[in-house]
């Protein structure tokens, strides 16, 4: 479904990704783990067109999306829920969600029923429903994080990139986010997940890649990575 081949990316002259290759098969959850600054967010940004890769190939289904703008990539069916609280702070929760559906309404994607999809997002995040008319900028950090995820879901994407969906959330809400990821997985949504809670990410994922300094150092089925002594010691907080 999503295929990355030999991807290089840089910020100005600083090379960050040094030729990474990975694959997210249809209906699977793949997680990208690695220490701070390894290049996980940069990988997500390059895939969704927020930054232009230096070289390499990114393929979504049978479409080559390398170097396309982010709006066009969204129209092709790839949603990105970015790290941090990237919401439109002066718009209401409902308006933010509606904007998430916008790329599919212009052309190319099945239009579907936006109202129905919004109800589905509100079922997943009842907290957002209670605050539907509230300005996004006045939501708590955790609520904004949920809104960013809900907005990505409004695209009805074929593939969703989730960058640190649990960041800044209280423990109970972290559990809630993982419950939602599991629910989406059961519904067959294809996901690439970056998470600070690597052990929890490997529990929900089918497959994992470990990034170190802009390279993939190890990859394998999630169960195998969970039991890999080096991965355990470095990323799972156990020897
Ligand atoms: P974290 O877990 O801390 O979020 P990460 O694996 O997601 O880390 P990236 O955010 O992709 O890492 O950062 C990779 C490298 O790129 C880091 O050295 C970072 O300082 C650098 N970098 C990230 N964004 C920019 C930018 N806008 N301009 C310049 N350098 C950047």
Tab-separated table of C-alpha atoms and ligand atoms in Angstrom:
chain	number	residue	atom	x	y	z
A	1	UNK	CA	0.000	0.000	0.000
A	2	UNK	CA	2.738	2.458	1.027
A	3	UNK	CA	6.214	1.802	-0.248
A	4	UNK	CA	9.281	3.913	0.547
A	5	UNK	CA	12.446	3.198	-1.346
A	6	UNK	CA	15.856	4.656	-0.602
A	7	UNK	CA	14.534	7.935	0.760
A	8	UNK	CA	16.928	10.811	1.395
A	9	UNK	CA	15.768	14.047	3.023
A	10	UNK	CA	17.466	17.163	4.360
A	11	UNK	CA	16.763	20.477	6.016
A	12	UNK	CA	18.856	22.856	3.943
A	13	UNK	CA	22.347	21.389	3.881
A	14	UNK	CA	21.746	19.081	6.838
A	15	UNK	CA	21.084	15.549	5.635
A	16	UNK	CA	18.645	13.807	7.981
A	17	UNK	CA	17.449	10.697	6.134
A	18	UNK	CA	20.163	8.596	4.549
A	19	UNK	CA	18.352	6.211	2.254
A	20	UNK	CA	15.567	4.551	4.188
A	21	UNK	CA	13.265	1.909	2.777
A	22	UNK	CA	10.097	0.661	4.371
A	23	UNK	CA	6.766	-0.843	3.539
A	24	UNK	CA	3.309	-0.516	5.057
A	25	UNK	CA	1.087	-3.279	3.638
A	26	UNK	CA	-2.654	-2.729	3.265
A	27	UNK	CA	-4.572	-3.144	6.513
A	28	UNK	CA	-1.418	-3.405	8.626
A	29	UNK	CA	-0.040	-1.261	11.408
A	30	UNK	CA	3.662	-0.536	11.091
A	31	UNK	CA	5.588	1.323	13.757
A	32	UNK	CA	8.749	3.349	13.453
A	33	UNK	CA	10.773	3.497	16.645
A	34	UNK	CA	14.022	5.230	17.484
A	35	UNK	CA	15.593	7.726	19.830
A	36	UNK	CA	15.006	11.486	19.756
A	37	UNK	CA	16.296	13.035	16.579
A	38	UNK	CA	16.601	9.711	14.718
A	39	UNK	CA	14.458	11.070	11.875
A	40	UNK	CA	11.012	9.580	12.527
A	41	UNK	CA	9.093	12.844	12.177
A	42	UNK	CA	11.166	13.780	9.142
A	43	UNK	CA	10.211	10.471	7.526
A	44	UNK	CA	6.514	11.225	8.137
A	45	UNK	CA	6.928	14.752	6.754
A	46	UNK	CA	8.657	13.516	3.612
A	47	UNK	CA	5.943	10.910	3.011
A	48	UNK	CA	3.067	13.390	3.349
A	49	UNK	CA	4.744	16.063	1.226
A	50	UNK	CA	5.425	18.542	4.032
A	51	UNK	CA	9.058	18.474	2.935
A	52	UNK	CA	10.400	17.489	-0.462
A	53	UNK	CA	12.662	14.446	-0.432
A	54	UNK	CA	16.139	14.878	-1.901
A	55	UNK	CA	15.854	11.534	-3.660
A	56	UNK	CA	14.148	8.174	-3.411
A	57	UNK	CA	10.666	6.987	-4.229
A	58	UNK	CA	7.377	7.052	-2.337
A	59	UNK	CA	4.537	5.015	-3.694
A	60	UNK	CA	0.933	4.976	-2.469
A	61	UNK	CA	-0.896	2.013	-3.962
A	62	UNK	CA	0.153	2.092	-7.590
A	63	UNK	CA	0.650	5.860	-7.592
A	64	UNK	CA	4.069	7.494	-7.373
A	65	UNK	CA	3.604	10.422	-4.951
A	66	UNK	CA	7.279	11.393	-4.653
A	67	UNK	CA	7.724	15.168	-4.578
A	68	UNK	CA	3.996	15.942	-4.782
A	69	UNK	CA	2.543	18.728	-2.642
A	70	UNK	CA	0.831	17.770	0.596
A	71	UNK	CA	-2.661	18.720	-0.597
A	72	UNK	CA	-2.343	16.497	-3.650
A	73	UNK	CA	-1.035	13.645	-1.512
A	74	UNK	CA	-4.016	14.048	0.841
A	75	UNK	CA	-6.318	13.858	-2.170
A	76	UNK	CA	-4.591	10.616	-3.105
A	77	UNK	CA	-5.750	9.162	0.226
A	78	UNK	CA	-2.919	9.684	2.677
A	79	UNK	CA	-3.634	11.549	5.920
A	80	UNK	CA	-1.006	12.835	8.325
A	81	UNK	CA	-1.759	13.508	11.977
A	82	UNK	CA	1.343	15.536	12.815
A	83	UNK	CA	3.284	15.712	16.035
A	84	UNK	CA	2.175	18.488	18.365
A	85	UNK	CA	-1.014	20.440	18.421
A	86	UNK	CA	-1.420	21.339	14.792
A	87	UNK	CA	-4.995	22.567	14.780
A	88	UNK	CA	-6.535	25.779	13.467
A	89	UNK	CA	-6.813	27.548	16.797
A	90	UNK	CA	-9.250	30.278	15.743
A	91	UNK	CA	-11.738	27.788	14.273
A	92	UNK	CA	-14.205	25.586	16.149
A	93	UNK	CA	-13.755	21.855	16.624
A	94	UNK	CA	-16.444	21.181	14.001
A	95	UNK	CA	-14.802	23.513	11.477
A	96	UNK	CA	-11.420	21.847	12.042
A	97	UNK	CA	-12.970	18.454	11.357
A	98	UNK	CA	-14.742	19.728	8.281
A	99	UNK	CA	-11.440	21.031	6.922
A	100	UNK	CA	-10.031	17.530	7.322
A	101	UNK	CA	-12.592	16.323	4.787
A	102	UNK	CA	-11.807	19.137	2.352
A	103	UNK	CA	-9.170	17.430	0.160
A	104	UNK	CA	-11.555	14.573	-0.585
A	105	UNK	CA	-14.369	16.976	-1.486
A	106	UNK	CA	-12.484	18.888	-4.142
A	107	UNK	CA	-11.923	16.001	-6.493
A	108	UNK	CA	-10.416	12.595	-6.801
A	109	UNK	CA	-11.595	10.987	-3.550
A	110	UNK	CA	-15.002	9.452	-2.939
A	111	UNK	CA	-17.030	12.256	-1.353
A	112	UNK	CA	-19.013	10.045	1.037
A	113	UNK	CA	-21.079	11.579	3.756
A	114	UNK	CA	-19.129	14.139	5.770
A	115	UNK	CA	-21.802	14.456	8.463
A	116	UNK	CA	-21.763	10.707	9.024
A	117	UNK	CA	-17.978	10.651	9.223
A	118	UNK	CA	-18.060	13.492	11.708
A	119	UNK	CA	-20.471	11.480	13.873
A	120	UNK	CA	-18.062	8.544	13.682
A	121	UNK	CA	-15.165	10.754	14.836
A	122	UNK	CA	-17.349	12.063	17.675
A	123	UNK	CA	-18.115	8.473	18.684
A	124	UNK	CA	-14.389	7.769	18.862
A	125	UNK	CA	-13.701	11.022	20.734
A	126	UNK	CA	-16.802	11.892	22.818
A	127	UNK	CA	-14.781	14.663	24.437
A	128	UNK	CA	-14.622	16.467	21.086
A	129	UNK	CA	-18.374	16.166	20.666
A	130	UNK	CA	-18.971	17.875	24.003
A	131	UNK	CA	-16.778	20.717	22.779
A	132	UNK	CA	-17.829	20.828	19.137
A	133	UNK	CA	-18.432	24.585	19.061
A	134	UNK	CA	-15.423	25.495	21.194
A	135	UNK	CA	-12.486	27.224	19.490
A	136	UNK	CA	-9.700	24.705	18.957
A	137	UNK	CA	-7.120	27.057	20.476
A	138	UNK	CA	-8.917	26.915	23.819
A	139	UNK	CA	-8.915	23.101	24.015
A	140	UNK	CA	-6.466	21.429	26.360
A	141	UNK	CA	-3.270	20.021	24.816
A	142	UNK	CA	-4.647	16.485	24.931
A	143	UNK	CA	-7.916	17.547	23.333
A	144	UNK	CA	-6.046	19.312	20.541
A	145	UNK	CA	-4.053	16.140	19.984
A	146	UNK	CA	-7.321	14.194	19.621
A	147	UNK	CA	-8.651	16.833	17.257
A	148	UNK	CA	-5.557	16.490	15.050
A	149	UNK	CA	-6.178	12.741	14.882
A	150	UNK	CA	-9.902	13.198	14.264
A	151	UNK	CA	-9.189	15.661	11.481
A	152	UNK	CA	-6.871	13.154	9.778
A	153	UNK	CA	-9.623	10.525	9.988
A	154	UNK	CA	-12.073	12.890	8.282
A	155	UNK	CA	-10.169	12.356	5.045
A	156	UNK	CA	-11.341	8.729	5.083
A	157	UNK	CA	-7.741	7.880	4.265
A	158	UNK	CA	-6.354	4.698	2.767
A	159	UNK	CA	-3.248	5.237	4.868
A	160	UNK	CA	-2.828	7.338	7.983
A	161	UNK	CA	0.451	8.551	9.451
A	162	UNK	CA	0.173	9.003	13.218
A	163	UNK	CA	3.052	10.966	14.712
A	164	UNK	CA	3.123	10.679	18.510
A	165	UNK	CA	-0.670	10.572	18.966
A	166	UNK	CA	-0.282	10.144	22.718
A	167	UNK	CA	2.088	13.071	23.226
A	168	UNK	CA	1.169	15.207	26.214
A	169	UNK	CA	-1.758	13.023	27.219
A	170	UNK	CA	-2.535	11.863	30.747
A	171	UNK	CA	-2.080	8.082	31.268
A	172	UNK	CA	-5.780	7.263	30.932
A	173	UNK	CA	-5.992	9.162	27.657
A	174	UNK	CA	-2.872	7.405	26.375
A	175	UNK	CA	-4.718	4.119	26.908
A	176	UNK	CA	-7.697	5.616	25.117
A	177	UNK	CA	-5.560	6.559	22.098
A	178	UNK	CA	-4.181	3.022	21.871
A	179	UNK	CA	-7.728	1.663	22.153
A	180	UNK	CA	-8.689	3.876	19.200
A	181	UNK	CA	-5.661	2.726	17.186
A	182	UNK	CA	-6.699	-0.883	17.827
A	183	UNK	CA	-10.262	-0.087	16.792
A	184	UNK	CA	-9.056	1.524	13.543
A	185	UNK	CA	-6.846	-1.485	12.904
A	186	UNK	CA	-9.831	-3.825	13.307
A	187	UNK	CA	-11.639	-1.724	10.737
A	188	UNK	CA	-8.766	-2.312	8.323
A	189	UNK	CA	-7.166	1.152	8.368
A	190	UNK	CA	-3.533	1.050	7.229
A	191	UNK	CA	-1.282	2.939	9.654
A	192	UNK	CA	2.279	4.086	10.104
A	193	UNK	CA	2.742	4.894	13.779
A	194	UNK	CA	5.457	6.812	15.604
A	195	UNK	CA	5.147	6.592	19.360
A	196	UNK	CA	7.213	7.466	22.403
A	197	UNK	CA	5.714	4.365	24.077
A	198	UNK	CA	7.623	1.897	21.909
A	199	UNK	CA	6.464	-1.179	23.814
A	200	UNK	CA	2.805	-0.218	23.436
A	201	UNK	CA	3.385	0.597	19.777
A	202	UNK	CA	4.942	-2.835	19.175
A	203	UNK	CA	1.966	-4.438	20.933
A	204	UNK	CA	-0.504	-2.936	18.500
A	205	UNK	CA	1.735	-3.114	15.399
A	206	UNK	CA	2.256	-5.992	12.986
A	207	UNK	CA	5.724	-4.921	11.959
A	208	UNK	CA	8.363	-2.482	13.182
A	209	UNK	CA	11.358	-0.545	11.934
A	210	UNK	CA	14.051	0.869	14.191
A	211	UNK	CA	15.657	4.123	13.087
A	212	UNK	CA	19.085	5.300	14.103
A	213	UNK	CA	20.667	8.483	12.777
A	214	UNK	CA	18.533	8.612	9.674
A	215	UNK	CA	18.950	4.932	8.778
A	216	UNK	CA	16.891	1.839	9.432
A	217	UNK	CA	19.053	-0.340	11.679
A	218	UNK	CA	16.731	-3.267	12.380
A	219	UNK	CA	13.312	-4.306	11.181
A	220	UNK	CA	11.050	-7.284	11.640
A	221	UNK	CA	7.684	-8.548	12.819
A	222	UNK	CA	6.608	-6.668	15.959
A	223	UNK	CA	6.717	-9.829	18.115
A	224	UNK	CA	10.276	-10.490	17.047
A	225	UNK	CA	11.420	-6.909	17.764
A	226	UNK	CA	9.773	-6.987	21.187
A	227	UNK	CA	11.996	-9.922	22.094
A	228	UNK	CA	15.180	-8.661	20.464
A	229	UNK	CA	17.662	-8.056	23.326
A	230	UNK	CA	19.249	-4.997	21.670
A	231	UNK	CA	15.872	-3.403	20.910
A	232	UNK	CA	14.662	-4.192	24.416
A	233	UNK	CA	17.711	-2.616	26.022
A	234	UNK	CA	17.695	0.508	23.851
A	235	UNK	CA	14.001	1.257	23.412
A	236	UNK	CA	11.785	-0.805	25.651
A	237	UNK	CA	13.259	0.155	28.978
A	238	UNK	CA	14.339	-3.392	29.900
A	239	UNK	CA	17.538	-5.403	29.676
B	1	LIG	P1	11.765	12.932	18.192
B	1	LIG	O1	11.524	11.553	18.728
B	1	LIG	O2	12.612	13.761	19.133
B	1	LIG	O3	10.549	13.636	17.715
B	1	LIG	P2	12.528	12.242	15.465
B	1	LIG	O4	13.077	10.870	15.316
B	1	LIG	O5	11.118	12.449	15.075
B	1	LIG	O6	12.762	12.745	16.951
B	1	LIG	P3	13.155	14.358	13.628
B	1	LIG	O7	12.197	15.314	14.223
B	1	LIG	O8	12.812	13.736	12.342
B	1	LIG	O9	13.472	13.204	14.662
B	1	LIG	O10	14.555	15.085	13.532
B	1	LIG	C1	15.691	14.502	12.882
B	1	LIG	C2	16.818	15.528	12.835
B	1	LIG	O11	16.429	16.614	11.985
B	1	LIG	C3	17.169	16.157	14.173
B	1	LIG	O12	18.551	16.257	14.257
B	1	LIG	C4	16.512	17.521	14.111
B	1	LIG	O13	17.228	18.452	14.881
B	1	LIG	C5	16.570	17.850	12.647
B	1	LIG	N1	15.441	18.717	12.243
B	1	LIG	C6	14.123	18.457	12.409
B	1	LIG	N2	13.364	19.451	11.929
B	1	LIG	C7	14.212	20.387	11.438
B	1	LIG	C8	14.041	21.640	10.792
B	1	LIG	N3	12.846	22.151	10.545
B	1	LIG	N4	15.170	22.322	10.453
B	1	LIG	C9	16.390	21.805	10.676
B	1	LIG	N5	16.620	20.612	11.264
B	1	LIG	C10	15.556	19.909	11.646
